[in-house]
Amino acid sequence: ASAMREIFLETPKVYWSDIGGQEDVKRKLRETVEWPLSHPDTFKRLGIAAPRGILLYGPPGCSKTLTAKALATEAGLNFLAVKGPEIFNKYVGESERAIREIFRKARNASPSIIFFDEIDAISAARGHAEVGGDRVLTSMLTEMDGIESMGNVIVLAATNRPEIIDTALLRPGRIDRMLYVGPPDLEARKKILEVRFKNMSIADDVVIDNLADKTDGCSGAEMTALCQEAGLQAMNEDIESVSIAARHFEVALAGLNRSITPEMIK
Ligand code: ATP
């Protein structure tokens, strides 16, 4: 069994407009990733380097994955997604091979993005010889250092635990930019609901401003779950239900989970 079976080239269909809020994150990513591709001559003229790696960090469910996909879609980049824990394989040498293979695929598909979700898994495995933890980190560093010569491959890494990422990975020329992707504020929560409601049947008595207000502290993922739950409530009431009303949201709100804790917020 090979770890590589799980790594596919994707063509995401996620647009900036699918993401509520996060305007700063969107703008910074556009600058750092799209400019080098669209204006390579200016970079050369000014003598500045294009970024190779960016770390997206912040609480779970707040659109890190969504953002990486939108960047790929909007900038016309091929997209390879890998989850840190997937890299580890009990067979000797297999996980380093996995890292090499990912970068090789990305190079062949360039311009491309490698999205490393849960990159902290690589750091957490350090010193764990049984899973080849140190060797995986070393191959990761080697591949990052080789990006310059391969051109047009960008590493986007994501984590909820930026404090445990190896400083070696964050050195200049590697994953040297950090972007905080935080929980949605009031305005962003309105946008998230608007985005969701586009594909839902919502009754006239549902007031977005109220819902946005009552979901303070929720992640985007939790807001999506709320909409889902409200829909099920409507069906509970009437299995042939045609729309979701305010009372259904009220029930869903009462059972809403809020998993973001203060220490996750910058
Ligand atoms: P994790 O750290 O758990 O991997 P994440 O930060 O990568 O989470 P995503 O996977 O991007 O979060 O978001 C999960 C889901 O939550 C999305 O598929 C989407 O349905 C919803 N969501 C989160 N944030 C937003 C947002 N800003 N706008 C619209 N939908 C959102």
Coordinates of C-alpha atoms and ligand atoms in Angstrom, one line a residue:
A1 CA 0.0 0.0 0.0
S2 CA 1.4 3.4 -0.9
A3 CA 0.7 6.7 0.7
M4 CA 0.8 8.2 -2.7
R5 CA -2.6 6.9 -3.7
E6 CA -4.2 9.6 -1.7
I7 CA -2.5 12.5 -3.4
F8 CA -4.3 13.8 -6.4
L9 CA -4.1 16.8 -8.6
E10 CA -7.3 18.8 -8.2
T11 CA -9.0 21.6 -9.9
P12 CA -11.0 23.3 -7.2
K13 CA -14.0 25.4 -8.1
V14 CA -14.0 27.7 -5.1
Y15 CA -14.0 31.5 -5.8
W16 CA -13.1 34.4 -3.6
S17 CA -16.8 35.3 -3.5
D18 CA -17.5 31.9 -1.8
I19 CA -15.6 33.1 1.2
G20 CA -17.3 35.5 3.6
G21 CA -15.0 38.1 5.1
Q22 CA -11.2 37.5 5.3
E23 CA -10.7 40.4 3.0
D24 CA -7.1 41.1 4.3
V25 CA -6.1 37.4 3.8
K26 CA -7.5 37.4 0.3
R27 CA -5.7 40.6 -0.7
K28 CA -2.4 39.5 0.8
L29 CA -2.6 36.2 -0.9
R30 CA -3.4 37.8 -4.2
E31 CA -0.4 40.1 -4.0
T32 CA 2.1 37.4 -2.9
V33 CA 1.0 34.7 -5.2
E34 CA -0.6 36.3 -8.3
W35 CA 1.9 39.2 -8.8
P36 CA 4.9 37.0 -9.3
L37 CA 3.0 35.0 -11.9
S38 CA 1.5 38.0 -13.7
H39 CA 4.4 40.4 -13.4
P40 CA 7.6 38.4 -13.2
D41 CA 9.6 41.2 -15.0
T42 CA 8.8 43.7 -12.3
F43 CA 10.1 41.3 -9.6
K44 CA 13.3 40.9 -11.6
R45 CA 13.6 44.6 -12.2
L46 CA 13.1 45.4 -8.5
G47 CA 15.4 42.6 -7.4
I48 CA 12.9 41.0 -5.1
A49 CA 12.1 37.3 -4.8
A50 CA 8.7 35.6 -5.2
P51 CA 7.5 33.8 -2.1
R52 CA 7.8 30.0 -1.9
G53 CA 5.9 29.2 1.2
I54 CA 3.1 30.8 3.2
L55 CA 1.7 29.6 6.5
L56 CA -2.0 30.1 7.1
Y57 CA -2.7 29.8 10.8
G58 CA -5.8 30.2 13.1
P59 CA -8.6 28.3 14.7
P60 CA -10.3 25.3 13.1
G61 CA -13.1 25.8 10.6
C62 CA -12.3 29.4 9.7
S63 CA -11.6 28.9 6.0
K64 CA -7.9 28.0 5.6
T65 CA -8.7 25.2 3.2
L66 CA -11.3 27.2 1.4
T67 CA -8.9 30.1 1.0
A68 CA -6.2 27.8 -0.5
K69 CA -8.6 26.4 -3.0
A70 CA -9.9 29.8 -4.0
L71 CA -6.4 31.0 -4.6
A72 CA -5.8 28.1 -6.9
T73 CA -9.0 28.6 -8.8
E74 CA -8.7 32.3 -9.1
A75 CA -5.0 32.4 -10.0
G76 CA -5.4 29.4 -12.4
L77 CA -3.0 27.1 -10.5
N78 CA -3.1 23.4 -10.2
F79 CA -3.8 22.3 -6.7
L80 CA -2.3 19.4 -4.7
A81 CA -3.7 18.8 -1.2
V82 CA -1.9 16.8 1.4
K83 CA -2.7 16.3 5.1
G84 CA 0.4 16.2 7.3
P85 CA -0.6 13.0 9.1
E86 CA -1.1 11.2 5.7
I87 CA 2.6 11.6 5.0
F88 CA 3.6 9.1 7.7
N89 CA 3.7 5.6 6.7
K90 CA 5.1 2.7 8.7
Y91 CA 7.2 1.5 5.9
V92 CA 10.8 2.7 6.0
G93 CA 11.6 5.4 3.5
E94 CA 8.0 5.6 2.3
S95 CA 7.2 8.9 3.9
E96 CA 10.3 10.7 2.4
R97 CA 9.3 9.2 -0.9
A98 CA 5.9 10.7 -0.4
I99 CA 7.3 14.2 0.1
R100 CA 9.5 13.9 -2.9
E101 CA 6.6 12.6 -5.0
I102 CA 4.4 15.5 -3.9
F103 CA 6.9 18.1 -5.0
R104 CA 7.6 16.2 -8.2
K105 CA 3.9 16.2 -9.1
A106 CA 3.7 19.9 -8.3
R107 CA 6.6 20.6 -10.5
N108 CA 5.2 18.7 -13.4
A109 CA 1.9 20.5 -12.9
S110 CA 3.3 24.0 -12.4
P111 CA 2.2 26.7 -11.9
S112 CA 0.8 24.9 -8.9
I113 CA 0.0 25.1 -5.2
I114 CA 0.8 22.4 -2.7
F115 CA -1.6 22.7 0.2
F116 CA -0.1 21.1 3.3
D117 CA -2.9 20.9 5.8
E118 CA -2.1 20.1 9.4
I119 CA 1.6 20.8 8.7
D120 CA 2.2 20.6 12.5
A121 CA 2.1 16.8 12.1
I122 CA 5.6 17.0 10.6
S123 CA 6.9 18.9 13.6
A124 CA 5.0 16.7 16.1
A125 CA 6.7 13.6 14.6
R126 CA 10.2 15.0 15.2
G127 CA 12.3 12.6 17.2
H128 CA 9.9 9.7 16.5
A129 CA 12.1 7.4 14.7
E130 CA 9.4 4.7 14.3
V131 CA 7.5 6.9 11.9
G132 CA 10.6 8.5 10.3
G133 CA 9.8 11.9 11.8
D134 CA 13.2 13.5 11.4
R135 CA 13.7 12.2 7.9
V136 CA 10.4 13.6 6.8
L137 CA 11.3 17.1 8.1
T138 CA 14.7 16.9 6.4
S139 CA 13.1 16.0 3.0
M140 CA 10.6 18.7 3.4
L141 CA 13.4 21.3 4.0
T142 CA 15.4 19.9 1.0
E143 CA 12.4 20.1 -1.3
M144 CA 11.5 23.7 -0.1
D145 CA 15.1 24.7 -0.8
G146 CA 14.8 23.3 -4.3
I147 CA 11.7 25.2 -5.2
E148 CA 13.6 28.2 -6.6
S149 CA 15.0 26.1 -9.4
M150 CA 11.7 24.5 -10.1
G151 CA 9.8 27.8 -10.5
N152 CA 6.1 28.5 -10.0
V153 CA 5.4 26.0 -7.2
I154 CA 4.0 27.6 -4.1
V155 CA 3.6 25.9 -0.8
L156 CA 0.6 26.9 1.3
A157 CA 0.7 25.3 4.7
A158 CA -2.0 25.4 7.3
T159 CA -2.1 24.8 11.1
N160 CA -4.1 25.5 14.3
R161 CA -0.8 25.3 16.2
P162 CA 1.7 27.7 14.7
E163 CA 3.8 27.6 17.9
I164 CA 5.0 24.1 17.4
I165 CA 6.1 24.5 13.8
D166 CA 9.9 24.0 13.4
T167 CA 11.8 27.2 13.0
A168 CA 13.8 25.5 10.3
L169 CA 10.7 25.3 8.2
L170 CA 9.9 29.0 8.8
R171 CA 13.3 30.3 7.7
P172 CA 13.6 32.9 4.9
G173 CA 13.2 31.2 1.5
R174 CA 11.1 28.5 3.0
I175 CA 7.6 29.0 4.6
D176 CA 8.6 32.6 5.5
R177 CA 5.2 34.4 5.5
M178 CA 2.5 33.9 8.0
L179 CA -1.1 34.9 7.5
Y180 CA -3.6 34.8 10.4
V181 CA -7.0 33.5 9.4
G182 CA -9.2 34.4 12.3
P183 CA -12.8 33.8 13.2
P184 CA -15.4 35.8 11.2
D185 CA -16.4 39.2 12.6
L186 CA -20.0 40.4 12.4
E187 CA -19.7 41.6 8.9
A188 CA -18.0 38.4 7.8
R189 CA -20.7 36.3 9.5
K190 CA -23.4 38.2 7.5
K191 CA -21.5 37.4 4.3
I192 CA -21.1 33.8 5.2
L193 CA -24.9 33.5 5.8
E194 CA -25.5 35.3 2.5
V195 CA -23.2 32.8 0.7
R196 CA -25.0 29.9 2.3
F197 CA -28.5 31.2 1.7
K198 CA -27.9 31.5 -2.0
N199 CA -28.3 27.7 -2.3
M200 CA -31.0 27.3 0.3
S201 CA -34.7 28.0 0.6
I202 CA -35.1 30.5 3.4
A203 CA -38.4 31.9 4.6
D204 CA -39.0 35.7 4.7
D205 CA -39.0 35.9 8.5
V206 CA -35.3 35.0 8.7
V207 CA -33.2 38.1 9.4
I208 CA -29.6 37.8 8.5
D209 CA -28.5 40.6 10.8
N210 CA -30.0 38.8 13.8
L211 CA -28.4 35.5 13.0
A212 CA -25.1 37.1 12.4
D213 CA -25.4 38.7 15.8
K214 CA -26.3 35.5 17.6
T215 CA -23.4 33.5 16.0
D216 CA -20.7 35.6 17.7
G217 CA -17.8 33.3 18.4
C218 CA -18.7 30.7 15.8
S219 CA -16.4 29.6 13.0
G220 CA -17.5 29.5 9.4
A221 CA -17.7 25.7 9.7
E222 CA -20.0 26.0 12.7
M223 CA -22.2 28.5 10.8
T224 CA -22.5 26.0 8.0
A225 CA -23.5 23.3 10.5
L226 CA -26.1 25.7 11.9
C227 CA -27.7 26.2 8.5
Q228 CA -27.7 22.4 8.0
E229 CA -29.3 21.8 11.4
A230 CA -32.0 24.5 10.8
G231 CA -32.9 22.6 7.6
L232 CA -33.2 19.4 9.5
Q233 CA -35.5 21.1 12.0
A234 CA -37.7 22.3 9.2
M235 CA -37.9 18.7 7.9
N236 CA -38.7 17.5 11.4
E237 CA -41.7 19.8 11.5
D238 CA -42.8 18.9 8.0
I239 CA -41.1 16.3 6.0
E240 CA -42.2 18.0 2.8
S241 CA -41.0 21.4 4.0
V242 CA -40.5 24.1 1.4
S243 CA -38.4 26.6 3.3
I244 CA -36.5 27.1 6.5
A245 CA -38.0 29.7 8.9
A246 CA -36.7 31.8 11.8
R247 CA -38.1 29.3 14.4
H248 CA -36.0 26.5 12.9
F249 CA -32.8 28.6 13.3
E250 CA -33.8 29.4 16.9
V251 CA -33.8 25.6 17.7
A252 CA -30.6 25.1 15.9
L253 CA -29.0 28.1 17.7
A254 CA -29.9 26.6 21.1
G255 CA -27.9 23.5 20.3
L256 CA -25.0 25.3 18.6
N257 CA -21.4 24.3 19.3
R258 CA -18.8 26.9 19.8
S259 CA -15.4 25.3 19.7
I260 CA -13.1 28.3 19.3
T261 CA -11.4 29.1 22.6
P262 CA -9.6 32.4 23.5
E263 CA -6.1 30.9 23.3
M264 CA -6.8 30.0 19.6
I265 CA -7.3 33.7 18.8
K266 CA -4.4 36.0 18.0
Ligands
ATP1 P1 -9.5 23.1 9.7 O1 -8.5 23.9 10.5 O2 -10.4 22.4 10.6 O3 -8.9 22.3 8.6 P2 -10.2 25.3 7.9 O4 -9.8 26.6 8.5 O5 -9.3 24.7 6.8 O6 -10.5 24.2 9.0 P3 -12.3 25.1 6.0 O7 -12.1 23.7 5.8 O8 -11.8 26.0 5.0 O9 -11.7 25.5 7.4 O10 -13.8 25.5 6.3 C1 -14.7 24.5 6.7 C2 -16.1 24.8 6.1 O11 -16.7 25.9 6.8 C3 -16.0 25.2 4.6 O12 -16.1 24.1 3.8 C4 -17.2 26.1 4.5 O13 -18.4 25.4 4.4 C5 -17.3 26.8 5.9 N1 -16.7 28.1 6.0 C6 -15.6 28.4 6.8 N2 -15.3 29.7 6.7 C7 -16.1 30.2 5.8 C8 -16.2 31.5 5.2 N3 -15.4 32.5 5.6 N4 -17.2 31.7 4.2 C9 -17.9 30.7 3.8 N5 -17.9 29.4 4.3 C10 -17.0 29.2 5.3

